[in-house]
Amino acid sequence: MNIVYSYFVMDIVHRGHLLMMKNSKAIAGVDGRLIVGIVSDEAVIKQKGRAPVLSFSERLELAQAIKYADVVVAQEDYSPLPNVRKIQPNILMESESHDELSIQKARDEMELLGGSVIVMPYFQGQSSTDIKNKIAAQQND
């Protein structure tokens, strides 16, 4: 049985999140499990210098409502590696939007666990930041 771990900030839920979860669940397979990590407010602030628009509890609840997620957990660090060490999935999903060093660290960690990393394409135009920028631009028109 595949245990797949995929993680998100999920500041504003959009099609890119759904596609990543749908693909992750397909990789897990019918008898597999998709565990979704939601990055904590503190970890987002530390990484990006600003808080998400939606609170952690809202983002967690939204992720739980998405049919592809079997289990949703808190991710206290921006990196998935602390959760990966605890959960020990056999597949970690990454996005090509993440830097190569982070992806390589993930590959190294998953290799130690006997698992693998699958890097999914970044869905252009599907980001919370892009959506926020569109909203701000429309407000200025």
Coordinates of N, CA and C in Angstrom, one line a residue:
M1 N 0.8 -1.2 0.0 CA 0.0 0.0 0.0 C 0.9 1.2 0.0
N2 N 0.6 2.2 -0.9 CA 1.4 3.4 -1.0 C 0.9 4.4 0.1
I3 N 1.8 5.0 0.8 CA 1.5 6.1 1.6 C 2.2 7.3 1.0
V4 N 1.4 8.3 0.6 CA 1.9 9.5 -0.2 C 1.7 10.7 0.7
Y5 N 2.8 11.5 0.8 CA 2.7 12.7 1.6 C 2.9 13.9 0.7
S6 N 1.9 14.8 0.8 CA 1.9 16.0 0.0 C 1.6 17.2 0.9
Y7 N 2.2 18.3 0.7 CA 2.0 19.4 1.6 C 1.8 20.7 0.9
F8 N 1.1 21.6 1.7 CA 0.6 22.9 1.1 C 0.5 24.0 2.2
V9 N 0.7 25.2 1.7 CA 0.3 26.3 2.6 C -1.2 26.5 2.4
M10 N -1.7 26.5 1.2 CA -3.1 26.5 0.9 C -3.7 27.8 1.4
D11 N -3.0 28.9 1.2 CA -3.5 30.2 1.6 C -4.8 30.6 1.0
I12 N -4.9 30.5 -0.3 CA -6.2 30.6 -1.0 C -6.3 29.4 -1.9
V13 N -7.3 28.6 -1.6 CA -7.5 27.3 -2.3 C -7.8 27.6 -3.8
H14 N -7.0 26.9 -4.7 CA -7.2 27.1 -6.1 C -7.0 25.8 -6.8
R15 N -7.2 25.8 -8.1 CA -7.2 24.6 -9.0 C -5.8 23.9 -8.9
G16 N -4.8 24.6 -8.8 CA -3.4 24.0 -8.6 C -3.4 23.1 -7.4
H17 N -4.0 23.5 -6.3 CA -4.0 22.6 -5.1 C -4.8 21.4 -5.4
L18 N -6.0 21.5 -6.0 CA -6.8 20.4 -6.4 C -6.1 19.4 -7.3
L19 N -5.4 20.0 -8.3 CA -4.7 19.1 -9.3 C -3.6 18.3 -8.6
M20 N -2.9 19.0 -7.7 CA -1.8 18.3 -7.0 C -2.3 17.2 -6.1
M21 N -3.4 17.5 -5.4 CA -4.0 16.5 -4.5 C -4.6 15.3 -5.4
K22 N -5.3 15.7 -6.4 CA -5.8 14.6 -7.3 C -4.7 13.7 -7.9
N23 N -3.7 14.3 -8.3 CA -2.5 13.5 -8.9 C -1.9 12.7 -7.8
S24 N -1.7 13.3 -6.6 CA -1.1 12.6 -5.5 C -2.0 11.4 -5.0
K25 N -3.3 11.6 -5.0 CA -4.2 10.5 -4.6 C -4.1 9.4 -5.7
A26 N -4.0 9.8 -7.0 CA -3.9 8.8 -8.1 C -2.6 8.0 -7.9
I27 N -1.6 8.6 -7.5 CA -0.3 7.9 -7.3 C -0.4 7.0 -6.1
A28 N -1.1 7.4 -5.1 CA -1.3 6.5 -3.9 C -2.1 5.3 -4.3
G29 N -3.0 5.4 -5.2 CA -3.8 4.3 -5.7 C -5.0 4.0 -4.8
V30 N -5.8 3.1 -5.3 CA -7.1 2.9 -4.7 C -7.0 2.4 -3.2
D31 N -6.0 1.6 -3.0 CA -5.8 1.1 -1.6 C -4.8 1.9 -0.8
G32 N -4.2 2.9 -1.4 CA -3.2 3.7 -0.8 C -3.8 4.9 0.0
R33 N -3.0 5.6 0.7 CA -3.4 6.8 1.5 C -2.7 8.0 1.1
L34 N -3.4 9.1 1.0 CA -2.8 10.4 0.8 C -2.9 11.2 2.1
I35 N -1.7 11.5 2.6 CA -1.6 12.3 3.8 C -1.2 13.7 3.4
V36 N -2.0 14.7 3.8 CA -1.8 16.1 3.4 C -1.3 16.9 4.6
G37 N -0.2 17.5 4.4 CA 0.3 18.4 5.5 C 0.0 19.9 5.1
I38 N -0.5 20.6 6.1 CA -0.8 22.0 6.0 C 0.2 22.8 6.9
V39 N 1.0 23.7 6.2 CA 2.0 24.4 6.9 C 1.4 25.4 7.9
S40 N 2.0 25.4 9.1 CA 1.5 26.3 10.1 C 1.7 27.8 9.8
D41 N 0.9 28.6 10.4 CA 1.1 30.1 10.3 C 2.5 30.5 10.6
E42 N 3.0 30.0 11.7 CA 4.4 30.4 12.2 C 5.4 30.0 11.1
A43 N 5.3 28.8 10.5 CA 6.3 28.4 9.5 C 6.2 29.3 8.3
V44 N 5.0 29.6 7.9 CA 4.8 30.5 6.7 C 5.4 31.9 7.0
I45 N 5.2 32.4 8.1 CA 5.7 33.7 8.5 C 7.2 33.7 8.5
K46 N 7.8 32.6 9.1 CA 9.3 32.5 9.1 C 9.8 32.4 7.7
Q47 N 9.2 31.7 6.8 CA 9.7 31.5 5.4 C 9.4 32.7 4.5
K48 N 8.2 33.2 4.6 CA 7.8 34.3 3.6 C 7.7 35.7 4.2
G49 N 7.8 35.8 5.5 CA 7.8 37.1 6.2 C 6.4 37.7 6.3
R50 N 5.4 36.9 6.0 CA 4.0 37.4 6.2 C 3.1 36.2 6.5
A51 N 2.0 36.6 7.2 CA 1.1 35.5 7.6 C 0.2 35.2 6.4
P52 N -0.3 34.0 6.3 CA -1.3 33.7 5.3 C -2.6 34.5 5.5
V53 N -3.4 34.7 4.5 CA -4.7 35.4 4.6 C -5.6 34.6 5.5
L54 N -5.7 33.3 5.2 CA -6.6 32.4 6.0 C -5.8 31.8 7.1
S55 N -6.5 31.7 8.3 CA -5.8 31.2 9.5 C -5.5 29.7 9.2
F56 N -4.6 29.2 10.1 CA -4.3 27.8 10.0 C -5.5 26.9 10.2
S57 N -6.4 27.2 11.1 CA -7.5 26.3 11.3 C -8.5 26.3 10.1
E58 N -8.6 27.5 9.4 CA -9.4 27.5 8.2 C -8.8 26.7 7.1
R59 N -7.5 26.8 7.0 CA -6.8 26.1 5.9 C -6.8 24.6 6.2
L60 N -6.7 24.2 7.4 CA -6.8 22.8 7.8 C -8.2 22.2 7.5
E61 N -9.2 23.0 7.8 CA -10.6 22.6 7.6 C -10.9 22.5 6.1
L62 N -10.4 23.4 5.3 CA -10.6 23.4 3.8 C -9.9 22.1 3.3
A63 N -8.7 21.8 3.7 CA -8.0 20.6 3.2 C -8.7 19.4 3.6
Q64 N -9.3 19.3 4.8 CA -10.0 18.1 5.2 C -11.3 17.9 4.3
A65 N -11.8 19.0 3.8 CA -13.0 18.9 3.0 C -12.8 18.4 1.5
I66 N -11.5 18.4 1.1 CA -11.2 17.9 -0.2 C -11.2 16.4 -0.3
K67 N -11.9 15.9 -1.2 CA -12.1 14.4 -1.2 C -10.9 13.6 -1.5
Y68 N -9.8 14.1 -2.0 CA -8.6 13.4 -2.3 C -7.8 13.1 -1.1
A69 N -7.9 14.0 0.0 CA -7.1 13.8 1.2 C -7.7 12.8 2.1
D70 N -6.9 11.8 2.4 CA -7.4 10.7 3.4 C -7.1 11.2 4.8
V71 N -6.0 11.9 5.1 CA -5.7 12.4 6.4 C -5.0 13.7 6.2
V72 N -5.4 14.7 7.0 CA -4.7 16.0 7.0 C -4.1 16.3 8.3
V73 N -2.8 16.7 8.3 CA -2.0 16.9 9.5 C -1.3 18.3 9.5
A74 N -1.0 18.7 10.6 CA -0.3 20.0 10.8 C 1.2 19.8 10.4
Q75 N 1.7 20.7 9.7 CA 3.2 20.7 9.3 C 3.8 22.0 10.0
E76 N 4.5 21.8 11.0 CA 5.0 22.9 11.9 C 6.2 23.5 11.3
D77 N 6.9 22.9 10.3 CA 8.0 23.5 9.6 C 7.7 23.7 8.1
Y78 N 8.3 24.7 7.5 CA 8.0 24.9 6.1 C 8.5 23.7 5.3
S79 N 9.6 23.1 5.7 CA 10.1 21.9 5.0 C 9.2 20.7 5.5
P80 N 8.9 19.8 4.5 CA 8.1 18.6 4.9 C 8.9 17.5 5.7
L81 N 10.3 17.7 5.8 CA 11.1 16.6 6.3 C 10.8 16.2 7.7
P82 N 10.5 17.1 8.6 CA 10.2 16.6 10.0 C 8.9 15.7 10.0
N83 N 7.9 16.1 9.2 CA 6.7 15.2 9.1 C 7.1 13.9 8.4
V84 N 7.9 14.0 7.4 CA 8.3 12.8 6.6 C 9.0 11.8 7.6
R85 N 9.8 12.3 8.4 CA 10.5 11.4 9.4 C 9.5 10.7 10.3
K86 N 8.5 11.4 10.7 CA 7.5 10.9 11.6 C 6.6 9.9 10.9
I87 N 6.1 10.3 9.8 CA 5.0 9.5 9.0 C 5.6 8.4 8.2
Q88 N 6.8 8.6 7.7 CA 7.6 7.6 6.9 C 6.7 7.1 5.7
P89 N 6.3 8.1 4.8 CA 5.6 7.7 3.6 C 6.6 7.0 2.7
N90 N 6.1 6.3 1.7 CA 7.0 5.8 0.7 C 7.1 6.7 -0.5
I91 N 6.2 7.7 -0.6 CA 6.3 8.7 -1.7 C 6.1 10.1 -1.1
L92 N 7.0 11.0 -1.4 CA 6.8 12.4 -1.1 C 6.6 13.2 -2.4
M93 N 5.5 13.9 -2.4 CA 5.2 14.8 -3.6 C 5.9 16.1 -3.4
E94 N 6.6 16.6 -4.4 CA 7.2 17.9 -4.4 C 6.7 18.7 -5.7
S95 N 6.8 20.0 -5.7 CA 6.5 20.8 -6.8 C 7.7 21.4 -7.4
E96 N 7.7 21.4 -8.8 CA 8.9 22.0 -9.4 C 9.1 23.5 -9.1
S97 N 8.1 24.1 -8.4 CA 8.2 25.5 -8.0 C 9.2 25.6 -6.8
H98 N 9.5 24.5 -6.2 CA 10.4 24.5 -5.0 C 11.9 24.5 -5.6
D99 N 12.8 25.1 -4.8 CA 14.2 25.1 -5.3 C 14.8 23.8 -5.3
E100 N 15.8 23.6 -6.2 CA 16.4 22.3 -6.4 C 17.1 21.8 -5.1
L101 N 17.7 22.7 -4.3 CA 18.3 22.2 -3.1 C 17.3 21.5 -2.1
S102 N 16.2 22.1 -2.0 CA 15.1 21.6 -1.1 C 14.7 20.2 -1.7
I103 N 14.5 20.1 -3.0 CA 14.1 18.9 -3.6 C 15.2 17.8 -3.4
Q104 N 16.4 18.2 -3.6 CA 17.5 17.2 -3.4 C 17.6 16.7 -1.9
K105 N 17.4 17.6 -1.0 CA 17.3 17.2 0.5 C 16.2 16.2 0.7
A106 N 15.0 16.5 0.0 CA 13.9 15.6 0.2 C 14.2 14.2 -0.4
R107 N 14.9 14.2 -1.6 CA 15.3 13.0 -2.2 C 16.3 12.2 -1.3
D108 N 17.2 12.9 -0.7 CA 18.2 12.2 0.2 C 17.5 11.6 1.4
E109 N 16.5 12.3 1.9 CA 15.8 11.8 3.1 C 14.9 10.6 2.7
M110 N 14.2 10.7 1.6 CA 13.4 9.6 1.2 C 14.2 8.4 0.8
E111 N 15.4 8.6 0.3 CA 16.2 7.5 0.0 C 16.6 6.7 1.3
L112 N 16.9 7.4 2.3 CA 17.2 6.8 3.6 C 16.0 6.0 4.1
L113 N 14.8 6.4 3.8 CA 13.6 5.7 4.2 C 13.1 4.6 3.3
G114 N 13.9 4.5 2.2 CA 13.5 3.5 1.2 C 12.4 3.9 0.3
G115 N 12.1 5.3 0.2 CA 11.0 5.8 -0.6 C 11.6 6.6 -1.7
S116 N 10.7 7.4 -2.3 CA 11.1 8.3 -3.4 C 10.3 9.6 -3.4
V117 N 10.8 10.5 -4.2 CA 10.2 11.8 -4.4 C 9.7 11.9 -5.8
I118 N 8.4 12.4 -6.0 CA 7.9 12.6 -7.3 C 7.7 14.1 -7.4
V119 N 8.3 14.7 -8.4 CA 8.2 16.2 -8.6 C 7.1 16.4 -9.6
M120 N 6.1 17.2 -9.2 CA 5.0 17.5 -10.1 C 5.2 18.8 -10.8
P121 N 4.7 19.0 -12.0 CA 4.8 20.3 -12.6 C 4.1 21.4 -11.9
Y122 N 4.6 22.6 -12.0 CA 3.9 23.8 -11.4 C 2.8 24.2 -12.4
F123 N 1.7 24.4 -11.9 CA 0.5 24.8 -12.7 C 0.5 26.3 -12.8
Q124 N 1.0 26.8 -14.0 CA 1.2 28.2 -14.2 C -0.1 29.0 -13.9
G125 N 0.0 30.1 -13.3 CA -1.1 30.9 -13.0 C -2.0 30.4 -11.9
Q126 N -1.6 29.3 -11.3 CA -2.3 28.7 -10.2 C -1.6 28.9 -8.9
S127 N -1.6 30.1 -8.4 CA -0.9 30.3 -7.1 C -1.7 31.4 -6.3
S128 N -1.6 31.2 -5.0 CA -2.3 32.1 -4.1 C -1.8 33.5 -4.3
T129 N -0.5 33.7 -4.5 CA 0.1 35.0 -4.7 C -0.4 35.6 -5.9
D130 N -0.5 34.9 -7.0 CA -1.1 35.4 -8.3 C -2.5 35.9 -8.1
I131 N -3.3 35.1 -7.4 CA -4.7 35.4 -7.1 C -4.8 36.7 -6.3
K132 N -3.9 36.8 -5.3 CA -3.9 38.0 -4.4 C -3.5 39.3 -5.3
N133 N -2.5 39.1 -6.1 CA -2.1 40.2 -7.0 C -3.2 40.6 -8.0
K134 N -4.0 39.7 -8.5 CA -5.1 40.0 -9.4 C -6.2 40.8 -8.6
I135 N -6.4 40.4 -7.4 CA -7.4 41.1 -6.6 C -7.0 42.5 -6.3
A136 N -5.7 42.6 -5.9 CA -5.2 44.0 -5.7 C -5.2 44.9 -6.9
A137 N -4.9 44.3 -8.1 CA -4.9 45.1 -9.3 C -6.3 45.5 -9.6
Q138 N -7.3 44.7 -9.4 CA -8.7 45.0 -9.7 C -9.2 46.1 -8.7
Q139 N -8.7 46.1 -7.5 CA -9.0 47.1 -6.5 C -8.5 48.5 -6.9
N140 N -7.4 48.5 -7.7 CA -6.7 49.7 -8.1 C -7.3 50.3 -9.4
D141 N -8.1 49.5 -10.1 CA -8.7 49.9 -11.4 C -9.8 50.9 -11.1

